[in-house]
């Protein structure tokens, strides 16, 4: 089953970016160029959309990635507004956090977002080469990462996912690596070799964990690769 085509309609897109599924199997898609979110049922039937270009609450400037919490609240990284916005499943604006900068709780082009089973929110603060963690009330908890290519460092972090054991997986589109941390940011391991052969990666971006498997969008190889979650 597929749906969508190029255009401004309810079931059309221009450069769709993020995608997420809620506990009722509704599907949310970030329509990047048209700066809005579309919601569909599990059969691809259009339900609603929200968002326009701008800086006010509920508006977007370069929306990128999306995540759903256990209460079906919707979170969107609003990259060039340097914030994260929260919405009800109906599209009603509920809150926001973040502003431009390098301090705690500030962002420089946030990309990936993930929410764990306890409700903690993990944001890829791409331009600051780090991950930031917040509680469900948007309070800053901790951060990790810096610019570089060594363990625990990033050049172009993009996607993020959390498994059921609490391990955090981050893709780096510049180094072709996937790094793994515990929920407090302590480095555990990383893997990835640049190339096009099986198990090699060229610009990993999106990442999701389902059960014991990690699904990675291997962008420049035009494929998805599947890995097993770590088991310490």
CSV table of N, CA, C and O in Angstrom, one decimal, residues 33-149:
chain,number,residue,atom,x,y,z
A,33,UNK,N,8.3,20.8,3.1
A,33,UNK,CA,8.2,22.1,2.3
A,33,UNK,C,7.0,22.9,2.6
A,33,UNK,O,7.0,24.1,2.7
A,34,UNK,N,5.9,22.2,2.8
A,34,UNK,CA,4.6,22.9,3.2
A,34,UNK,C,4.5,23.2,4.7
A,34,UNK,O,3.4,23.6,5.1
A,35,UNK,N,5.5,22.9,5.4
A,35,UNK,CA,5.6,23.2,6.9
A,35,UNK,C,4.4,22.8,7.6
A,35,UNK,O,3.8,23.7,8.3
A,36,UNK,N,4.0,21.6,7.6
A,36,UNK,CA,2.9,21.1,8.3
A,36,UNK,C,3.0,19.6,8.6
A,36,UNK,O,3.8,18.9,8.1
A,37,UNK,N,2.0,19.1,9.5
A,37,UNK,CA,1.9,17.7,9.8
A,37,UNK,C,0.6,17.2,9.3
A,37,UNK,O,-0.4,17.8,9.4
A,38,UNK,N,0.7,16.0,8.6
A,38,UNK,CA,-0.5,15.3,8.1
A,38,UNK,C,-0.8,14.1,9.0
A,38,UNK,O,0.2,13.4,9.4
A,39,UNK,N,-2.0,13.8,9.3
A,39,UNK,CA,-2.4,12.6,10.0
A,39,UNK,C,-3.3,11.8,9.2
A,39,UNK,O,-4.3,12.3,8.6
A,40,UNK,N,-3.0,10.5,9.2
A,40,UNK,CA,-3.8,9.5,8.4
A,40,UNK,C,-4.1,8.3,9.3
A,40,UNK,O,-3.5,8.0,10.3
A,41,UNK,N,-5.2,7.6,8.9
A,41,UNK,CA,-5.4,6.3,9.6
A,41,UNK,C,-4.5,5.2,9.0
A,41,UNK,O,-3.7,5.5,8.1
A,42,UNK,N,-4.6,4.0,9.5
A,42,UNK,CA,-3.7,3.0,9.2
A,42,UNK,C,-3.9,2.5,7.7
A,42,UNK,O,-3.0,1.8,7.2
A,43,UNK,N,-5.0,2.9,7.1
A,43,UNK,CA,-5.2,2.6,5.7
A,43,UNK,C,-4.8,3.7,4.7
A,43,UNK,O,-5.1,3.6,3.5
A,44,UNK,N,-4.2,4.8,5.3
A,44,UNK,CA,-3.8,5.9,4.5
A,44,UNK,C,-4.9,6.9,4.2
A,44,UNK,O,-4.7,7.8,3.4
A,45,UNK,N,-6.0,6.8,4.9
A,45,UNK,CA,-7.1,7.8,4.7
A,45,UNK,C,-6.7,9.1,5.5
A,45,UNK,O,-6.4,9.0,6.7
A,46,UNK,N,-6.8,10.2,4.8
A,46,UNK,CA,-6.5,11.5,5.4
A,46,UNK,C,-7.5,11.8,6.6
A,46,UNK,O,-8.7,11.7,6.5
A,47,UNK,N,-6.9,12.3,7.7
A,47,UNK,CA,-7.8,12.6,8.9
A,47,UNK,C,-7.7,14.1,9.2
A,47,UNK,O,-8.7,14.8,9.4
A,48,UNK,N,-6.5,14.7,9.2
A,48,UNK,CA,-6.4,16.1,9.5
A,48,UNK,C,-4.9,16.6,9.2
A,48,UNK,O,-4.0,15.8,9.0
A,49,UNK,N,-4.7,17.9,9.2
A,49,UNK,CA,-3.4,18.5,9.0
A,49,UNK,C,-3.3,19.7,9.9
A,49,UNK,O,-4.4,20.4,10.2
A,50,UNK,N,-2.1,20.1,10.2
A,50,UNK,CA,-2.0,21.4,10.9
A,50,UNK,C,-0.6,22.0,10.6
A,50,UNK,O,0.4,21.2,10.3
A,51,UNK,N,-0.5,23.3,10.8
A,51,UNK,CA,0.8,24.0,10.6
A,51,UNK,C,0.9,24.8,9.4
A,51,UNK,O,0.3,24.5,8.3
A,52,UNK,N,1.5,26.0,9.5
A,52,UNK,CA,1.8,26.9,8.4
A,52,UNK,C,3.2,27.4,8.7
A,52,UNK,O,3.8,27.2,9.8
A,53,UNK,N,3.8,28.1,7.7
A,53,UNK,CA,5.1,28.7,7.9
A,53,UNK,C,5.0,29.9,8.8
A,53,UNK,O,4.2,30.8,8.7
A,54,UNK,N,6.0,29.9,9.8
A,54,UNK,CA,6.1,31.1,10.7
A,54,UNK,C,6.8,30.7,12.0
A,54,UNK,O,7.3,29.7,12.2
A,55,UNK,N,6.7,31.7,12.9
A,55,UNK,CA,7.4,31.5,14.2
A,55,UNK,C,6.5,31.5,15.4
A,55,UNK,O,6.9,31.3,16.5
A,56,UNK,N,5.2,31.7,15.2
A,56,UNK,CA,4.2,31.7,16.3
A,56,UNK,C,4.0,30.2,16.7
A,56,UNK,O,4.4,29.3,16.1
A,57,UNK,N,3.3,30.1,17.9
A,57,UNK,CA,2.9,28.8,18.3
A,57,UNK,C,2.1,28.0,17.3
A,57,UNK,O,1.2,28.6,16.7
A,58,UNK,N,2.5,26.8,17.0
A,58,UNK,CA,1.8,26.0,16.0
A,58,UNK,C,2.2,26.2,14.6
A,58,UNK,O,1.8,25.5,13.7
A,59,UNK,N,3.1,27.1,14.4
A,59,UNK,CA,3.7,27.3,13.1
A,59,UNK,C,5.1,26.7,13.0
A,59,UNK,O,5.7,26.4,14.1
A,60,UNK,N,5.6,26.5,11.8
A,60,UNK,CA,6.9,25.8,11.7
A,60,UNK,C,7.8,26.6,10.7
A,60,UNK,O,7.3,27.2,9.8
A,61,UNK,N,9.1,26.4,11.0
A,61,UNK,CA,10.1,26.9,10.0
A,61,UNK,C,11.1,25.7,9.9
A,61,UNK,O,12.0,25.5,10.8
A,62,UNK,N,11.0,24.9,8.9
A,62,UNK,CA,11.8,23.7,8.6
A,62,UNK,C,11.5,22.6,9.7
A,62,UNK,O,12.4,22.2,10.4
A,63,UNK,N,10.3,22.1,9.7
A,63,UNK,CA,10.0,21.0,10.6
A,63,UNK,C,10.7,19.7,10.0
A,63,UNK,O,10.8,19.5,8.8
A,64,UNK,N,11.2,18.9,10.9
A,64,UNK,CA,12.0,17.8,10.5
A,64,UNK,C,11.5,16.4,10.9
A,64,UNK,O,11.0,15.6,10.2
A,65,UNK,N,11.6,16.2,12.2
A,65,UNK,CA,11.3,14.8,12.7
A,65,UNK,C,10.2,14.9,13.8
A,65,UNK,O,9.8,16.0,14.3
A,66,UNK,N,9.6,13.7,14.1
A,66,UNK,CA,8.4,13.7,14.8
A,66,UNK,C,8.4,12.4,15.7
A,66,UNK,O,9.0,11.4,15.4
A,67,UNK,N,7.8,12.5,16.9
A,67,UNK,CA,7.7,11.4,17.8
A,67,UNK,C,6.4,11.5,18.6
A,67,UNK,O,5.8,12.5,18.7
A,68,UNK,N,5.9,10.3,19.0
A,68,UNK,CA,4.6,10.2,19.7
A,68,UNK,C,4.9,9.6,21.1
A,68,UNK,O,5.6,8.6,21.2
A,69,UNK,N,4.4,10.2,22.2
A,69,UNK,CA,4.5,9.6,23.5
A,69,UNK,C,3.4,8.6,23.8
A,69,UNK,O,2.5,8.4,23.0
A,70,UNK,N,3.5,8.0,25.0
A,70,UNK,CA,2.5,6.9,25.3
A,70,UNK,C,1.1,7.5,25.5
A,70,UNK,O,0.2,6.7,25.5
A,71,UNK,N,1.0,8.8,25.6
A,71,UNK,CA,-0.4,9.4,25.7
A,71,UNK,C,-0.9,9.9,24.4
A,71,UNK,O,-1.9,10.7,24.3
A,72,UNK,N,-0.2,9.6,23.3
A,72,UNK,CA,-0.5,10.0,21.9
A,72,UNK,C,-0.3,11.5,21.7
A,72,UNK,O,-0.8,12.1,20.8
A,73,UNK,N,0.5,12.2,22.6
A,73,UNK,CA,0.9,13.5,22.3
A,73,UNK,C,2.0,13.5,21.2
A,73,UNK,O,2.8,12.6,21.1
A,74,UNK,N,2.0,14.5,20.3
A,74,UNK,CA,2.8,14.6,19.2
A,74,UNK,C,3.9,15.7,19.3
A,74,UNK,O,3.6,16.8,19.7
A,75,UNK,N,5.2,15.3,19.1
A,75,UNK,CA,6.3,16.2,19.3
A,75,UNK,C,7.0,16.4,17.9
A,75,UNK,O,7.3,15.4,17.3
A,76,UNK,N,7.3,17.6,17.5
A,76,UNK,CA,7.9,17.9,16.3
A,76,UNK,C,9.1,18.8,16.5
A,76,UNK,O,9.0,19.8,17.2
A,77,UNK,N,10.3,18.4,15.9
A,77,UNK,CA,11.4,19.3,15.9
A,77,UNK,C,11.3,20.4,14.8
A,77,UNK,O,11.1,20.1,13.7
A,78,UNK,N,11.2,21.6,15.3
A,78,UNK,CA,11.0,22.8,14.4
A,78,UNK,C,12.4,23.4,14.2
A,78,UNK,O,12.7,24.4,15.0
A,79,UNK,N,13.1,23.0,13.2
A,79,UNK,CA,14.6,23.1,13.2
A,79,UNK,C,15.0,24.6,13.2
A,79,UNK,O,15.9,25.0,14.0
A,80,UNK,N,14.5,25.4,12.3
A,80,UNK,CA,15.1,26.8,12.2
A,80,UNK,C,14.4,27.7,13.2
A,80,UNK,O,14.8,28.9,13.3
A,81,UNK,N,13.4,27.3,13.8
A,81,UNK,CA,12.9,28.0,15.0
A,81,UNK,C,13.6,27.5,16.3
A,81,UNK,O,13.3,28.1,17.4
A,82,UNK,N,14.5,26.5,16.1
A,82,UNK,CA,15.3,26.0,17.2
A,82,UNK,C,14.5,25.7,18.5
A,82,UNK,O,14.8,26.1,19.6
A,83,UNK,N,13.4,24.9,18.2
A,83,UNK,CA,12.5,24.5,19.3
A,83,UNK,C,11.9,23.2,19.0
A,83,UNK,O,12.0,22.7,17.9
A,84,UNK,N,11.2,22.6,20.0
A,84,UNK,CA,10.4,21.4,19.8
A,84,UNK,C,9.0,21.9,20.2
A,84,UNK,O,8.8,22.5,21.3
A,85,UNK,N,8.0,21.5,19.4
A,85,UNK,CA,6.6,21.8,19.7
A,85,UNK,C,5.8,20.5,20.0
A,85,UNK,O,6.1,19.5,19.5
A,86,UNK,N,4.9,20.7,21.0
A,86,UNK,CA,4.1,19.5,21.4
A,86,UNK,C,2.6,19.8,21.0
A,86,UNK,O,2.1,20.9,21.2
A,87,UNK,N,1.9,18.8,20.5
A,87,UNK,CA,0.5,18.9,20.1
A,87,UNK,C,-0.3,17.8,20.6
A,87,UNK,O,0.3,16.7,20.8
A,88,UNK,N,-1.6,18.0,20.8
A,88,UNK,CA,-2.5,16.9,20.9
A,88,UNK,C,-2.6,16.1,19.6
A,88,UNK,O,-2.3,16.6,18.6
A,89,UNK,N,-3.2,14.9,19.7
A,89,UNK,CA,-3.4,14.1,18.5
A,89,UNK,C,-4.3,14.8,17.5
A,89,UNK,O,-4.3,14.5,16.3
A,90,UNK,N,-5.1,15.8,18.0
A,90,UNK,CA,-6.0,16.6,17.1
A,90,UNK,C,-5.3,17.7,16.4
A,90,UNK,O,-5.9,18.4,15.6
A,91,UNK,N,-4.0,18.0,16.8
A,91,UNK,CA,-3.3,19.1,16.2
A,91,UNK,C,-3.3,20.3,17.1
A,91,UNK,O,-2.7,21.3,16.7
A,92,UNK,N,-4.0,20.3,18.2
A,92,UNK,CA,-4.0,21.5,19.1
A,92,UNK,C,-2.7,21.7,19.8
A,92,UNK,O,-2.1,20.7,20.3
A,93,UNK,N,-2.2,22.9,19.7
A,93,UNK,CA,-0.9,23.2,20.3
A,93,UNK,C,-1.0,23.1,21.8
A,93,UNK,O,-1.9,23.6,22.5
A,94,UNK,N,0.1,22.4,22.4
A,94,UNK,CA,0.1,22.2,23.8
A,94,UNK,C,1.3,22.8,24.5
A,94,UNK,O,1.2,23.1,25.7
A,95,UNK,N,2.4,23.0,23.8
A,95,UNK,CA,3.5,23.6,24.5
A,95,UNK,C,4.7,23.6,23.6
A,95,UNK,O,4.7,23.0,22.5
A,96,UNK,N,5.8,24.1,24.1
A,96,UNK,CA,7.1,24.2,23.3
A,96,UNK,C,8.2,24.4,24.3
A,96,UNK,O,8.1,24.8,25.4
A,97,UNK,N,9.4,24.0,23.8
A,97,UNK,CA,10.6,24.3,24.5
A,97,UNK,C,11.8,24.5,23.6
A,97,UNK,O,11.8,23.9,22.5
A,98,UNK,N,12.8,25.3,24.0
A,98,UNK,CA,13.9,25.5,23.2
A,98,UNK,C,14.0,26.9,22.6
A,98,UNK,O,13.0,27.5,22.3
A,99,UNK,N,15.2,27.4,22.4
A,99,UNK,CA,15.5,28.6,21.6
A,99,UNK,C,16.9,28.5,21.1
A,99,UNK,O,17.6,27.5,21.4
A,100,UNK,N,17.3,29.4,20.3
A,100,UNK,CA,18.6,29.3,19.7
A,100,UNK,C,19.7,29.6,20.7
A,100,UNK,O,19.6,30.4,21.5
A,101,UNK,N,20.8,28.8,20.6
A,101,UNK,CA,21.9,29.0,21.4
A,101,UNK,C,22.7,27.7,21.7
A,101,UNK,O,22.4,26.6,21.2
A,102,UNK,N,23.7,27.8,22.6
A,102,UNK,CA,24.5,26.6,23.0
A,102,UNK,C,24.4,26.2,24.4
A,102,UNK,O,25.0,25.2,24.8
A,103,UNK,N,23.6,26.9,25.2
A,103,UNK,CA,23.4,26.5,26.6
A,103,UNK,C,22.5,25.4,26.8
A,103,UNK,O,21.9,24.9,25.8
A,104,UNK,N,22.3,24.9,28.0
A,104,UNK,CA,21.3,23.9,28.3
A,104,UNK,C,19.9,24.3,27.9
A,104,UNK,O,19.5,25.4,28.2
A,105,UNK,N,19.3,23.4,27.1
A,105,UNK,CA,17.9,23.7,26.7
A,105,UNK,C,17.8,24.5,25.5
A,105,UNK,O,16.7,24.9,25.0
A,106,UNK,N,19.0,24.9,24.9
A,106,UNK,CA,19.0,25.7,23.7
A,106,UNK,C,19.5,24.8,22.5
A,106,UNK,O,20.2,23.8,22.7
A,107,UNK,N,19.1,25.2,21.3
A,107,UNK,CA,19.4,24.3,20.1
A,107,UNK,C,20.0,25.1,19.0
A,107,UNK,O,19.8,26.3,18.9
A,108,UNK,N,20.7,24.3,18.1
A,108,UNK,CA,21.1,24.8,16.9
A,108,UNK,C,20.7,23.8,15.8
A,108,UNK,O,21.5,22.9,15.4
A,109,UNK,N,19.5,24.0,15.3
A,109,UNK,CA,19.0,23.1,14.2
A,109,UNK,C,18.7,21.7,14.7
A,109,UNK,O,19.3,20.7,14.3
A,110,UNK,N,17.7,21.6,15.7
A,110,UNK,CA,17.4,20.2,16.2
A,110,UNK,C,16.8,19.3,15.1
A,110,UNK,O,16.1,19.8,14.2
A,111,UNK,N,17.2,18.1,15.1
A,111,UNK,CA,16.8,17.1,14.1
A,111,UNK,C,16.0,16.0,14.8
A,111,UNK,O,14.8,16.1,15.1
A,112,UNK,N,16.6,14.8,15.0
A,112,UNK,CA,15.9,13.7,15.5
A,112,UNK,C,15.3,13.8,16.9
A,112,UNK,O,15.9,14.6,17.7
A,113,UNK,N,14.3,13.1,17.1
A,113,UNK,CA,13.7,13.1,18.4
A,113,UNK,C,13.2,11.7,18.8
A,113,UNK,O,12.7,10.9,17.9
A,114,UNK,N,13.3,11.3,20.0
A,114,UNK,CA,12.8,10.0,20.5
A,114,UNK,C,12.3,10.2,21.9
A,114,UNK,O,12.8,11.1,22.7
A,115,UNK,N,11.4,9.4,22.3
A,115,UNK,CA,10.8,9.4,23.6
A,115,UNK,C,10.8,8.0,24.2
A,115,UNK,O,10.3,7.0,23.6
A,116,UNK,N,11.3,7.8,25.4
A,116,UNK,CA,11.4,6.5,26.0
A,116,UNK,C,10.1,6.2,26.8
A,116,UNK,O,9.2,7.0,26.9
A,117,UNK,N,10.1,5.0,27.3
A,117,UNK,CA,8.9,4.5,28.0
A,117,UNK,C,8.6,5.3,29.3
A,117,UNK,O,7.4,5.3,29.7
A,118,UNK,N,9.6,5.9,29.8
A,118,UNK,CA,9.3,6.8,31.0
A,118,UNK,C,8.9,8.2,30.7
A,118,UNK,O,8.7,9.0,31.6
A,119,UNK,N,8.9,8.5,29.4
A,119,UNK,CA,8.5,9.8,29.0
A,119,UNK,C,9.6,10.8,28.8
A,119,UNK,O,9.3,12.0,28.5
A,120,UNK,N,10.8,10.4,29.0
A,120,UNK,CA,12.0,11.3,28.7
A,120,UNK,C,12.1,11.5,27.2
A,120,UNK,O,11.9,10.6,26.4
A,121,UNK,N,12.5,12.8,26.9
A,121,UNK,CA,12.6,13.2,25.5
A,121,UNK,C,14.0,13.4,25.1
A,121,UNK,O,14.8,14.1,25.8
A,122,UNK,N,14.5,12.8,24.1
A,122,UNK,CA,15.9,12.9,23.6
A,122,UNK,C,15.9,13.7,22.3
A,122,UNK,O,15.2,13.3,21.3
A,123,UNK,N,16.7,14.7,22.2
A,123,UNK,CA,16.7,15.6,21.0
A,123,UNK,C,18.1,15.6,20.4
A,123,UNK,O,19.1,15.8,21.1
A,124,UNK,N,18.2,15.4,19.1
A,124,UNK,CA,19.5,15.5,18.4
A,124,UNK,C,19.7,17.0,18.1
A,124,UNK,O,19.0,17.6,17.3
A,125,UNK,N,20.6,17.6,18.9
A,125,UNK,CA,20.9,19.1,18.7
A,125,UNK,C,22.1,19.1,17.7
A,125,UNK,O,23.2,19.3,18.1
A,126,UNK,N,21.7,19.0,16.4
A,126,UNK,CA,22.7,18.7,15.4
A,126,UNK,C,23.8,19.7,15.2
A,126,UNK,O,25.0,19.4,15.2
A,127,UNK,N,23.4,21.0,15.2
A,127,UNK,CA,24.4,22.0,15.0
A,127,UNK,C,25.4,22.2,16.2
A,127,UNK,O,26.5,22.7,16.0
A,128,UNK,N,24.9,21.8,17.3
A,128,UNK,CA,25.8,21.8,18.5
A,128,UNK,C,26.5,20.5,18.8
A,128,UNK,O,27.1,20.3,19.8
A,129,UNK,N,26.3,19.5,17.9
A,129,UNK,CA,27.0,18.2,17.9
A,129,UNK,C,26.7,17.5,19.2
A,129,UNK,O,27.7,17.0,19.9
A,130,UNK,N,25.5,17.4,19.7
A,130,UNK,CA,25.2,16.8,21.0
A,130,UNK,C,23.8,16.3,21.0
A,130,UNK,O,23.0,16.5,20.1
A,131,UNK,N,23.5,15.5,22.1
A,131,UNK,CA,22.2,15.0,22.4
A,131,UNK,C,21.8,15.7,23.7
A,131,UNK,O,22.6,15.9,24.6
A,132,UNK,N,20.5,16.2,23.7
A,132,UNK,CA,20.0,16.7,25.0
A,132,UNK,C,18.8,15.9,25.4
A,132,UNK,O,18.0,15.4,24.6
A,133,UNK,N,18.7,15.7,26.7
A,133,UNK,CA,17.6,14.9,27.3
A,133,UNK,C,16.7,15.8,28.2
A,133,UNK,O,17.3,16.6,29.0
A,134,UNK,N,15.4,15.7,28.1
A,134,UNK,CA,14.5,16.5,28.9
A,134,UNK,C,13.4,15.5,29.5
A,134,UNK,O,13.2,14.4,29.0
A,135,UNK,N,12.8,16.0,30.6
A,135,UNK,CA,11.7,15.2,31.2
A,135,UNK,C,10.4,15.6,30.4
A,135,UNK,O,10.4,16.5,29.6
A,136,UNK,N,9.3,15.0,30.8
A,136,UNK,CA,8.0,15.3,30.1
A,136,UNK,C,7.5,16.7,30.3
A,136,UNK,O,6.5,17.1,29.6
A,137,UNK,N,8.0,17.4,31.3
A,137,UNK,CA,7.6,18.8,31.6
A,137,UNK,C,8.6,19.8,30.9
A,137,UNK,O,8.6,21.0,31.2
A,138,UNK,N,9.5,19.2,30.1
A,138,UNK,CA,10.4,20.0,29.3
A,138,UNK,C,11.6,20.5,30.1
A,138,UNK,O,12.4,21.4,29.7
A,139,UNK,N,11.8,20.0,31.3
A,139,UNK,CA,13.0,20.4,32.1
A,139,UNK,C,14.2,19.7,31.6
A,139,UNK,O,14.2,18.4,31.3
A,140,UNK,N,15.3,20.4,31.5
A,140,UNK,CA,16.6,19.9,31.0
A,140,UNK,C,17.1,18.8,32.0
A,140,UNK,O,17.1,19.1,33.2
A,141,UNK,N,17.6,17.7,31.6
A,141,UNK,CA,18.1,16.6,32.4
A,141,UNK,C,19.6,16.5,32.3
A,141,UNK,O,20.4,16.6,33.2
A,142,UNK,N,20.1,16.3,31.0
A,142,UNK,CA,21.5,16.2,30.8
A,142,UNK,C,21.8,16.3,29.3
A,142,UNK,O,20.9,16.4,28.5
A,143,UNK,N,23.0,16.3,29.0
A,143,UNK,CA,23.5,16.4,27.6
A,143,UNK,C,24.8,15.6,27.4
A,143,UNK,O,25.5,15.4,28.4
A,144,UNK,N,25.0,15.2,26.2
A,144,UNK,CA,26.3,14.6,25.9
A,144,UNK,C,26.7,14.8,24.4
A,144,UNK,O,25.8,15.0,23.6
A,145,UNK,N,28.0,14.7,24.2
A,145,UNK,CA,28.5,14.8,22.8
A,145,UNK,C,29.2,16.1,22.6
A,145,UNK,O,29.0,17.1,23.3
A,146,UNK,N,30.1,16.1,21.6
A,146,UNK,CA,30.8,17.3,21.2
A,146,UNK,C,31.3,17.0,19.7
A,146,UNK,O,31.1,15.9,19.2
A,147,UNK,N,31.9,18.0,19.1
A,147,UNK,CA,32.3,17.9,17.7
A,147,UNK,C,33.5,17.0,17.6
A,147,UNK,O,34.5,17.3,18.3
A,148,UNK,N,33.5,16.0,16.7
A,148,UNK,CA,34.6,15.2,16.5
A,148,UNK,C,34.2,13.8,16.0
A,148,UNK,O,33.1,13.6,15.7
A,149,UNK,N,35.2,13.0,15.8
A,149,UNK,CA,35.0,11.6,15.2
A,149,UNK,C,35.3,10.5,16.2
A,149,UNK,O,35.3,9.3,15.8
